[in-house]
Coordinates of N, CA and C in Angstrom, one line a residue:
Chain A
M1 N 0.9 -1.0 -0.2 CA -0.3 0.3 -0.3 C 0.9 1.2 0.5
F2 N 1.4 2.6 -1.0 CA 1.0 3.6 -1.3 C 0.1 4.3 -1.4
E3 N -0.5 5.3 -0.7 CA -0.7 5.8 -0.6 C -0.9 7.7 0.4
V4 N -1.1 8.3 -0.5 CA -2.0 9.9 -0.3 C -3.3 10.0 0.0
R5 N -3.4 10.3 1.1 CA -5.0 11.0 1.4 C -5.5 11.9 2.1
E6 N -6.8 12.5 1.6 CA -7.0 13.6 2.1 C -7.5 12.8 3.5
G7 N -7.8 13.1 4.8 CA -8.4 12.9 5.6 C -7.5 12.2 6.8
P8 N -7.8 11.7 7.7 CA -7.6 10.8 8.9 C -6.6 9.3 8.6
L9 N -5.9 9.2 8.8 CA -4.4 8.1 7.8 C -5.2 6.6 9.4
S10 N -5.1 5.8 8.3 CA -4.8 4.2 9.4 C -4.5 3.9 9.4
I11 N -3.4 3.5 10.8 CA -2.5 2.8 11.0 C -2.7 1.3 11.3
D12 N -4.0 0.7 11.1 CA -5.2 -0.7 11.1 C -4.6 -1.3 9.3
E13 N -4.7 0.2 8.8 CA -4.6 0.0 7.2 C -3.4 -0.6 7.1
V14 N -2.2 0.3 7.4 CA -1.2 0.1 6.9 C -0.2 -1.0 7.5
L15 N -0.8 -1.5 8.7 CA -0.6 -2.7 9.0 C -0.6 -3.9 8.5
G16 N -1.5 -3.6 8.2 CA -3.1 -4.6 7.3 C -2.5 -5.8 6.2
A17 N -1.3 -4.2 5.8 CA -0.7 -4.3 4.3 C 0.8 -5.2 4.5
V18 N 1.6 -4.9 5.6 CA 2.0 -5.7 5.9 C 2.5 -6.8 6.3
T19 N 1.6 -6.7 7.1 CA 0.9 -8.2 8.5 C 1.0 -9.5 7.5
H20 N 1.6 -11.1 8.0 CA 1.7 -12.1 6.7 C 1.7 -13.7 8.5
P21 N 1.6 -14.7 8.0 CA 2.1 -15.5 9.1 C 4.0 -15.3 9.1
G22 N 4.3 -15.3 8.0 CA 5.6 -15.6 8.0 C 6.4 -13.8 9.0
A23 N 5.9 -12.7 9.1 CA 6.3 -11.8 9.5 C 6.4 -11.8 11.2
G24 N 7.1 -12.2 11.4 CA 7.7 -12.3 12.9 C 7.9 -11.1 13.8
G25 N 8.2 -9.5 13.0 CA 8.7 -8.3 13.2 C 8.2 -7.6 12.0
V26 N 7.1 -6.5 13.4 CA 6.7 -5.2 12.6 C 6.7 -4.1 12.8
D27 N 7.2 -2.8 12.7 CA 7.9 -2.0 12.8 C 7.3 -1.0 12.5
V28 N 6.9 0.0 12.9 CA 5.3 1.0 12.8 C 6.3 2.6 13.2
F29 N 6.5 3.5 12.1 CA 6.5 4.8 12.7 C 5.6 5.9 12.2
L30 N 5.2 6.7 13.3 CA 3.8 7.6 13.7 C 4.5 8.3 13.4
G31 N 4.6 9.9 12.0 CA 5.3 10.9 12.2 C 3.7 11.8 12.4
A32 N 3.5 12.7 13.5 CA 2.9 13.6 14.1 C 2.7 15.0 13.7
V33 N 2.4 15.7 13.9 CA 2.5 17.4 13.8 C 3.0 17.7 14.7
R34 N 4.3 18.4 15.3 CA 4.2 19.0 16.1 C 3.8 21.0 16.3
D35 N 3.8 21.0 17.9 CA 3.0 22.0 18.0 C 4.5 23.8 18.0
T36 N 5.7 23.0 17.9 CA 6.4 24.0 17.1 C 7.4 23.2 16.1
N37 N 7.9 24.3 15.3 CA 9.0 23.9 14.8 C 10.6 24.7 14.7
E38 N 11.2 24.8 14.9 CA 12.4 25.7 15.2 C 12.0 27.0 16.1
G39 N 11.7 26.5 16.8 CA 11.7 27.7 18.0 C 10.5 28.8 17.1
R40 N 9.6 28.6 16.1 CA 8.2 29.0 16.2 C 7.2 28.5 16.5
A41 N 6.2 28.7 16.9 CA 4.8 28.2 17.0 C 4.1 27.8 15.8
V42 N 3.8 26.7 15.8 CA 3.3 26.8 15.0 C 1.4 26.6 15.2
V43 N 0.9 27.6 14.0 CA -0.5 27.6 14.8 C -1.9 26.4 13.5
K44 N -1.7 26.1 12.7 CA -1.9 25.4 11.5 C -1.0 25.2 10.9
L45 N -1.2 23.8 9.7 CA -0.3 23.2 8.8 C -0.8 22.7 7.8
E46 N -0.6 22.5 6.5 CA -1.3 22.0 5.6 C 0.0 21.3 4.6
Y47 N -0.7 20.0 4.0 CA 0.6 19.4 2.8 C -0.2 19.8 1.8
E48 N 1.2 19.7 0.6 CA 0.0 19.4 -0.3 C 1.4 18.4 -1.1
A49 N 0.5 17.6 -1.9 CA 1.0 16.6 -2.9 C 1.3 16.6 -4.3
Y50 N 1.9 16.1 -5.6 CA 1.8 16.0 -6.2 C 1.4 14.4 -6.2
D51 N 0.0 13.9 -6.3 CA -0.5 12.7 -5.9 C -0.2 11.8 -6.9
T52 N 0.2 12.0 -8.0 CA 0.2 10.6 -9.1 C 2.2 10.8 -8.9
M53 N 2.5 11.5 -8.7 CA 4.3 10.8 -8.8 C 4.7 10.5 -7.3
A54 N 3.9 11.7 -6.4 CA 3.8 11.3 -4.6 C 4.2 9.2 -4.5
V55 N 2.6 9.0 -5.1 CA 2.8 7.1 -5.2 C 3.5 6.0 -5.5
K56 N 4.0 7.1 -7.5 CA 4.6 6.2 -8.1 C 6.4 6.4 -7.5
E57 N 6.4 7.7 -6.4 CA 8.0 7.4 -5.6 C 7.9 6.8 -4.6
M58 N 7.3 6.7 -4.1 CA 7.1 6.1 -2.9 C 6.4 4.5 -2.8
A59 N 6.3 4.0 -4.2 CA 6.3 2.6 -4.6 C 7.8 2.1 -4.8
R60 N 8.6 3.0 -5.7 CA 9.5 3.0 -5.8 C 10.3 2.8 -5.2
I61 N 10.4 3.7 -3.7 CA 11.4 3.5 -2.9 C 10.8 1.9 -2.0
G62 N 9.5 1.8 -1.9 CA 9.2 0.2 -1.5 C 10.4 -0.3 -2.0
D63 N 10.1 -0.7 -3.4 CA 10.7 -1.3 -4.1 C 12.5 -1.6 -4.3
E64 N 12.7 -0.2 -4.3 CA 13.9 -0.4 -3.1 C 14.3 -1.0 -1.8
V65 N 13.6 -0.7 -1.1 CA 13.9 -0.9 0.3 C 13.3 -3.0 0.3
A66 N 12.9 -3.1 -0.5 CA 12.3 -4.5 -0.5 C 13.3 -5.5 -1.5
R67 N 13.9 -5.1 -2.0 CA 15.3 -5.8 -2.5 C 16.4 -5.3 -1.4
A68 N 16.3 -4.0 -1.1 CA 18.0 -4.3 0.1 C 17.4 -5.3 1.6
F69 N 16.0 -5.2 1.9 CA 16.4 -6.3 3.0 C 15.2 -7.2 2.1
P70 N 15.7 -8.5 1.8 CA 15.0 -9.4 1.5 C 13.8 -10.1 2.5
G71 N 13.0 -10.5 2.5 CA 11.6 -10.8 3.3 C 10.9 -9.7 3.5
V72 N 11.6 -8.7 3.7 CA 10.6 -7.9 3.8 C 9.1 -6.8 3.1
R73 N 8.6 -7.0 3.6 CA 7.0 -6.0 3.2 C 7.0 -4.4 3.8
V74 N 6.6 -3.2 3.0 CA 6.7 -2.2 3.8 C 5.3 -1.8 2.7
A75 N 5.5 -0.5 3.5 CA 3.7 0.3 3.2 C 3.5 1.8 3.8
V76 N 3.4 3.0 3.5 CA 3.0 4.3 3.4 C 1.5 5.6 3.4
Q77 N 1.6 5.5 4.6 CA 0.0 6.2 3.8 C 0.4 7.9 4.3
H78 N 0.3 9.1 3.6 CA 1.2 9.8 4.0 C -0.4 11.1 3.4
R79 N -0.5 12.0 4.6 CA -2.1 12.9 4.7 C -1.4 14.0 3.6
V80 N -3.1 15.0 3.3 CA -2.7 15.9 2.8 C -3.8 16.8 3.2
G81 N -4.1 18.0 2.5 CA -4.2 19.3 3.4 C -4.8 19.7 4.5
A82 N -5.2 20.4 5.0 CA -4.7 21.0 6.8 C -4.9 19.8 7.1
L83 N -3.8 19.9 8.7 CA -3.7 19.3 9.5 C -3.5 19.8 10.9
A84 N -3.6 19.6 12.2 CA -3.9 20.3 13.7 C -2.8 19.7 14.2
V85 N -2.7 20.0 15.2 CA -1.2 19.7 16.0 C -1.5 18.1 16.4
G86 N -0.4 16.9 16.4 CA -1.4 15.6 16.5 C -1.4 15.4 15.9
D87 N -2.4 15.9 14.8 CA -2.4 14.4 13.8 C -1.7 14.1 13.3
L88 N -1.3 12.6 12.4 CA -0.6 11.7 12.0 C -0.2 12.2 10.4
A89 N 0.6 12.8 9.9 CA 1.3 12.9 9.0 C 1.1 12.2 7.9
V90 N 2.0 10.8 8.9 CA 2.1 9.8 7.5 C 2.6 8.5 8.6
V91 N 2.7 7.8 8.2 CA 2.2 5.6 8.6 C 3.1 5.3 7.8
C92 N 4.5 4.6 8.8 CA 4.9 3.8 7.8 C 5.0 2.4 8.2
A93 N 5.2 1.2 8.0 CA 5.3 0.0 8.4 C 5.8 -0.9 7.8
A94 N 6.7 -1.8 8.2 CA 8.0 -2.6 7.6 C 7.4 -4.3 8.4
S95 N 7.7 -5.0 7.6 CA 7.2 -6.3 8.6 C 8.5 -7.3 8.3
A96 N 9.0 -8.0 8.7 CA 10.3 -8.7 8.0 C 10.6 -10.2 9.5
P97 N 10.8 -11.0 8.9 CA 11.1 -12.4 9.7 C 11.2 -11.7 11.3
H98 N 12.4 -11.0 11.1 CA 12.7 -11.0 12.4 C 13.1 -9.6 12.8
R99 N 13.0 -9.3 13.9 CA 12.9 -7.4 14.3 C 14.2 -6.7 13.9
G100 N 15.3 -7.3 13.6 CA 16.2 -6.4 13.3 C 15.9 -5.5 12.1
E101 N 15.9 -6.4 10.7 CA 15.7 -6.3 9.4 C 13.9 -4.6 9.1
A102 N 13.6 -5.3 10.6 CA 11.7 -4.8 10.2 C 12.6 -3.6 10.8
F103 N 13.4 -3.1 12.0 CA 13.3 -1.6 12.5 C 14.1 -0.8 11.2
A104 N 14.9 -2.0 10.5 CA 16.1 -1.3 9.1 C 15.7 -0.4 8.7
A105 N 14.4 -1.6 8.2 CA 13.7 -1.2 6.6 C 12.6 -0.4 7.1
C106 N 12.1 -0.1 8.5 CA 11.3 1.4 8.5 C 12.2 2.7 9.0
R107 N 13.3 2.6 8.9 CA 14.2 3.7 9.2 C 14.2 4.3 7.5
A108 N 14.7 3.4 6.8 CA 15.4 3.2 5.2 C 13.7 4.0 4.5
L109 N 12.9 3.5 5.1 CA 11.8 4.0 4.3 C 11.2 5.5 4.8
I110 N 10.9 5.8 6.1 CA 10.5 6.9 6.1 C 11.8 8.1 6.0
D111 N 13.0 7.7 6.0 CA 14.3 8.7 5.2 C 13.7 8.8 4.3
A112 N 14.0 7.5 2.8 CA 14.0 8.0 1.8 C 12.4 9.0 1.3
V113 N 11.3 8.6 2.1 CA 10.2 9.1 1.6 C 9.9 10.9 1.7
K114 N 11.1 10.8 2.7 CA 11.1 12.3 3.6 C 11.7 13.1 2.4
A115 N 12.9 12.4 1.8 CA 14.0 12.8 1.1 C 13.3 13.2 -0.5
R116 N 12.7 12.5 -1.0 CA 12.5 11.9 -2.2 C 11.0 12.7 -2.8
V117 N 9.7 12.2 -1.7 CA 8.3 11.7 -2.5 C 7.8 13.0 -2.6
P118 N 7.2 14.0 -3.7 CA 6.6 15.3 -3.6 C 5.4 15.7 -2.7
I119 N 6.1 16.0 -1.9 CA 4.9 16.6 -1.0 C 5.9 17.6 -0.3
W120 N 5.0 18.7 0.1 CA 5.2 20.2 0.9 C 4.3 20.5 1.5
K121 N 5.5 21.1 2.6 CA 4.3 21.1 3.8 C 4.8 23.0 4.3
R122 N 3.5 23.6 4.3 CA 2.8 25.2 4.7 C 2.6 25.6 5.7
E123 N 3.5 25.7 7.1 CA 3.3 26.1 8.6 C 2.8 27.1 8.1
W124 N 1.6 27.6 9.2 CA 1.0 29.2 9.5 C 1.5 29.4 11.2
G125 N 3.0 30.2 11.4 CA 3.4 30.5 13.0 C 2.4 32.2 12.7
P126 N 3.1 32.6 13.8 CA 2.4 33.9 14.2 C 2.7 35.0 12.8
D127 N 3.7 35.0 12.9 CA 3.9 35.7 11.6 C 3.7 35.6 10.2
G128 N 2.8 34.1 10.1 CA 2.2 33.5 8.3 C 3.2 32.3 8.1
P129 N 1.7 32.2 7.1 CA 3.0 30.8 6.4 C 3.9 31.2 5.7
Y130 N 5.2 29.8 6.1 CA 5.4 30.0 5.0 C 6.0 28.5 4.4
W131 N 6.6 28.2 3.2 CA 6.9 26.6 2.6 C 8.4 26.3 3.9
I132 N 8.3 25.2 4.4 CA 9.4 24.6 5.0 C 10.2 24.1 3.8
N133 N 11.4 24.2 3.7 CA 12.6 24.1 3.5 C 13.1 25.3 2.1
W134 N 12.0 26.2 2.0 CA 12.2 27.0 0.7 C 12.8 27.9 1.4
V135 N 14.0 28.7 0.8 CA 14.4 29.7 1.1 C 14.0 31.0 0.0
D136 N 13.4 31.8 1.2 CA 13.0 33.2 -0.1 C 14.0 33.6 -0.3
A137 N 14.3 33.8 -1.6 CA 15.3 34.7 -2.7 C 15.7 35.8 -1.9
R138 N 14.6 36.9 -1.6 CA 14.5 38.1 -0.8 C 15.3 38.1 0.3
C139 N 15.4 36.7 0.9 CA 15.9 36.9 2.7 C 17.7 36.3 2.1
T140 N 18.4 37.7 2.9 CA 19.8 37.8 2.7 C 20.1 36.9 4.2
G141 N 19.8 37.1 4.9 CA 20.0 36.1 6.0 C 20.7 37.2 7.3
D142 N 20.7 37.5 7.2 CA 21.8 39.6 7.7 C 21.2 39.7 8.8
H143 N 19.5 39.7 9.1 CA 18.3 40.0 10.1 C 18.2 38.9 10.9
A144 N 17.0 39.5 11.7 CA 17.0 38.8 12.6 C 16.0 37.6 13.1
H145 N 15.3 37.5 12.3 CA 14.3 35.8 12.0 C 15.4 34.1 11.9
E146 N 15.2 33.8 12.6 CA 16.1 32.6 12.5 C 15.8 31.8 11.6
H147 N 16.6 31.4 10.5 CA 17.1 30.5 8.9 C 17.1 29.0 9.4
G148 N 16.7 28.3 8.9 CA 16.2 26.7 8.9 C 17.7 25.7 8.7
Chain B
M1 N -2.2 22.4 -36.6 CA -2.2 22.5 -35.4 C -0.6 23.5 -34.7
S2 N -1.6 22.8 -33.5 CA -1.0 24.1 -32.4 C 0.8 23.7 -32.1
E3 N 1.6 25.2 -32.1 CA 3.1 24.2 -31.6 C 3.4 23.2 -30.7
P4 N 4.2 22.9 -30.8 CA 4.6 21.3 -29.7 C 5.0 21.5 -28.8
A5 N 4.1 21.5 -27.7 CA 4.4 21.9 -26.3 C 4.3 21.3 -24.8
V6 N 5.1 21.8 -24.1 CA 4.7 21.2 -22.7 C 4.1 21.4 -21.8
Q7 N 2.8 20.8 -20.9 CA 2.5 21.6 -19.7 C 3.6 21.3 -18.7
V8 N 3.9 22.2 -17.7 CA 4.6 22.3 -16.9 C 3.4 22.4 -15.4
L9 N 3.9 21.7 -15.0 CA 3.1 22.1 -13.4 C 3.8 22.3 -12.4
L10 N 3.4 23.0 -11.8 CA 4.1 24.1 -10.2 C 3.4 23.7 -8.9
F11 N 4.6 23.5 -8.0 CA 3.5 23.0 -6.6 C 4.3 23.9 -6.3
A12 N 3.3 24.7 -4.6 CA 3.8 25.1 -3.4 C 4.9 26.2 -3.4
A13 N 5.5 26.4 -3.4 CA 6.3 27.7 -3.2 C 6.3 28.5 -4.2
V14 N 7.5 27.0 -5.2 CA 6.8 27.7 -6.8 C 6.0 28.2 -7.5
R15 N 4.4 27.6 -7.5 CA 3.7 28.0 -7.9 C 3.3 29.6 -7.1
D16 N 3.3 30.3 -6.0 CA 3.5 30.9 -5.2 C 4.2 31.9 -5.9
V17 N 5.2 31.8 -6.3 CA 6.3 32.8 -7.2 C 5.9 32.9 -8.4
V18 N 5.5 32.3 -9.2 CA 4.9 32.6 -10.5 C 3.6 32.4 -10.3
G19 N 2.8 31.9 -9.7 CA 1.0 32.9 -9.6 C 0.3 31.7 -10.7
A20 N 0.5 30.5 -10.7 CA 0.3 30.1 -11.4 C 0.0 28.9 -11.3
R21 N -0.9 27.3 -11.2 CA -0.8 25.6 -11.1 C -0.2 25.5 -12.5
A22 N 0.4 26.0 -13.5 CA 0.9 25.1 -14.5 C 1.2 27.0 -15.8
R23 N 2.0 26.0 -16.1 CA 2.6 26.9 -17.2 C 2.6 25.6 -18.8
T24 N 2.3 26.7 -20.0 CA 2.6 25.7 -20.6 C 4.0 26.8 -21.2
V25 N 4.9 25.6 -22.3 CA 6.3 26.4 -22.1 C 6.7 25.6 -23.7
P26 N 6.9 26.2 -25.1 CA 7.1 25.6 -26.1 C 8.2 24.4 -26.6
V27 N 8.2 23.0 -27.2 CA 9.4 22.3 -26.9 C 9.8 22.2 -28.8
D28 N 10.8 21.9 -29.2 CA 11.8 21.5 -30.1 C 12.1 20.2 -30.0
D29 N 13.1 19.7 -30.7 CA 13.4 18.2 -30.8 C 15.1 18.1 -29.6
A30 N 15.3 19.3 -29.5 CA 16.5 19.6 -29.0 C 16.0 19.5 -27.5
S31 N 14.9 19.6 -27.0 CA 14.6 20.0 -25.4 C 14.8 19.0 -24.6
T32 N 15.1 19.7 -23.6 CA 16.0 19.5 -22.4 C 15.3 19.7 -21.1
A33 N 15.1 18.9 -19.5 CA 14.6 19.3 -18.6 C 15.1 20.7 -18.6
G34 N 16.0 20.9 -18.6 CA 16.9 21.2 -18.2 C 16.8 23.2 -19.0
S35 N 16.2 23.0 -19.9 CA 15.6 24.3 -21.3 C 14.0 24.5 -21.1
V36 N 13.8 23.3 -20.3 CA 12.3 24.4 -20.0 C 12.0 24.5 -18.8
L37 N 13.3 24.6 -17.7 CA 13.8 25.4 -16.8 C 14.0 26.4 -16.9
A38 N 14.9 26.5 -17.9 CA 15.3 28.3 -18.2 C 14.7 28.4 -19.3
A39 N 13.3 27.8 -19.7 CA 12.4 28.8 -20.2 C 11.1 29.1 -19.1
L40 N 10.8 28.5 -18.4 CA 10.4 29.0 -17.3 C 10.7 30.5 -16.4
C41 N 12.3 30.1 -16.2 CA 12.9 30.8 -15.7 C 13.1 32.2 -16.4
A42 N 12.9 32.2 -17.4 CA 12.5 33.5 -18.3 C 11.9 34.1 -18.1
M43 N 9.8 33.8 -18.6 CA 9.2 33.9 -18.0 C 8.9 34.3 -16.7
H44 N 9.4 34.0 -15.9 CA 9.5 34.3 -14.2 C 10.3 34.5 -13.8
P45 N 11.0 35.8 -14.0 CA 12.4 36.2 -13.2 C 12.8 35.5 -12.0
A46 N 11.4 36.1 -11.1 CA 11.7 35.5 -10.1 C 11.8 34.9 -9.3
L47 N 12.1 33.4 -10.2 CA 12.5 31.7 -9.8 C 13.5 31.4 -9.8
A48 N 14.4 32.4 -11.1 CA 15.7 32.0 -11.4 C 16.7 31.6 -10.1
A49 N 16.7 32.4 -9.1 CA 17.4 32.3 -8.1 C 17.1 30.9 -7.2
H50 N 16.2 30.4 -7.4 CA 15.3 29.3 -6.9 C 16.0 28.1 -7.3
V51 N 16.7 28.4 -8.7 CA 17.4 27.2 -9.9 C 18.1 26.0 -8.9
P52 N 19.3 26.2 -7.8 CA 19.8 25.8 -7.7 C 18.7 24.3 -6.5
S53 N 17.8 25.0 -5.9 CA 17.0 24.3 -5.2 C 15.6 23.2 -5.8
L54 N 16.0 23.4 -7.1 CA 14.7 22.8 -8.4 C 15.7 21.5 -8.7
R55 N 14.3 20.1 -8.7 CA 14.4 19.4 -9.4 C 13.3 19.0 -10.4
V56 N 13.7 18.7 -11.8 CA 12.7 18.4 -12.3 C 12.2 17.0 -12.8
A57 N 11.0 16.5 -12.8 CA 10.4 15.3 -12.9 C 9.5 15.3 -14.0
V58 N 9.9 14.3 -15.5 CA 9.4 14.0 -16.5 C 8.3 12.9 -16.6
N59 N 6.9 13.0 -16.4 CA 6.0 11.9 -16.3 C 6.0 11.0 -15.2
G60 N 6.6 12.2 -14.1 CA 6.5 11.2 -12.5 C 7.6 10.8 -12.6
D61 N 8.7 10.6 -13.2 CA 9.9 10.6 -12.3 C 11.5 11.3 -12.2
Y62 N 11.4 11.6 -11.7 CA 13.0 12.7 -11.3 C 13.6 12.4 -12.7
V63 N 14.3 13.2 -13.0 CA 15.8 13.6 -14.5 C 16.5 14.6 -14.4
A64 N 17.8 14.2 -14.9 CA 18.4 14.9 -15.1 C 18.3 16.2 -15.5
L65 N 18.6 17.3 -16.3 CA 18.6 18.5 -16.2 C 19.1 18.2 -18.0
D66 N 19.5 17.2 -17.9 CA 20.2 17.2 -19.5 C 18.9 15.7 -20.5
A67 N 17.9 15.3 -19.3 CA 17.4 14.4 -20.1 C 16.2 15.0 -21.5
P68 N 15.7 14.4 -22.4 CA 15.1 14.8 -23.1 C 13.7 15.2 -23.0
V69 N 13.1 16.5 -23.5 CA 11.4 16.7 -23.0 C 11.1 16.8 -24.6
R70 N 9.8 15.8 -24.6 CA 9.8 15.6 -26.1 C 8.1 16.1 -25.5
A71 N 7.2 16.8 -27.4 CA 5.1 17.3 -26.4 C 4.8 16.3 -26.1
G72 N 3.9 16.7 -25.1 CA 3.1 16.1 -24.6 C 3.8 15.1 -23.5
D73 N 4.6 16.0 -22.9 CA 5.0 14.9 -21.8 C 5.3 16.0 -20.8
E74 N 4.6 15.2 -19.2 CA 4.5 16.3 -18.4 C 5.5 16.6 -17.4
V75 N 5.7 17.2 -17.4 CA 6.7 18.0 -16.4 C 6.3 18.8 -15.4
A76 N 7.6 18.8 -14.2 CA 7.3 19.8 -12.8 C 8.1 19.6 -12.6
I77 N 7.8 21.4 -11.7 CA 8.9 21.9 -11.0 C 8.7 20.7 -10.3
I78 N 9.9 20.5 -9.0 CA 9.8 20.2 -8.1 C 10.9 20.3 -6.9
P79 N 10.0 21.9 -6.3 CA 11.2 22.3 -5.0 C 11.1 21.1 -3.8
P80 N 12.1 21.9 -3.1 CA 12.1 20.9 -2.3 C 11.8 20.1 -1.2
V81 N 10.9 18.9 -1.1 CA 10.1 18.6 -0.7 C 10.5 18.4 1.0
A82 N 8.8 18.6 1.9 CA 9.3 18.0 2.8 C 8.1 17.5 3.6
G83 N 8.4 15.8 2.9 CA 7.2 15.3 3.7 C 7.5 14.7 4.8
G84 N 6.5 13.6 5.8 CA 6.8 12.8 6.8 C 5.9 13.9 8.0

């Protein structure tokens, strides 16, 4: 399962996609919305995806992880739209015969999802909205506000 | 018949800079991901400073800037991602 959806994620669905009789270890990573980012209060937050490519890239990552860790099954759900503090933004799961591969595969999965899947996050702080990881070209870095 | 062109999808901060969700860019037999990006920057100079942080996808795959782009391809400009 590799899915981008509006609305709440389902841990049960993601788990259901990886559990099977040969899977003695199942690892789950939950990514939730924090109330602060780099010292700034987060009032609200929105995720946007290039949906078709996001699903394609997640599936490609899943294939790579499955090749790197034989016997592993993985699944990912990522949420888009408006989220509140505490909401789940991403659910990743990996199953394997034993816990070692399950932990390693789950870590590899979430790290690759964060680095490669075309999903963007816009936070609203006290000073208004800003896109995470986007450096404003007008911003020279020689003034007071914090830079990521 | 219309001129050969590609639809360039714009997301997140790139969409904000350009002020549109997509732009049509003309292409020819020599067009590449890099030339499409350069054409977009010529149309929207504010984008040029961001080029080092941008990736280009063609038909849903990340490509190198020298990858060919042909009429009808779906091209997307991918600003720094922030999922998870």
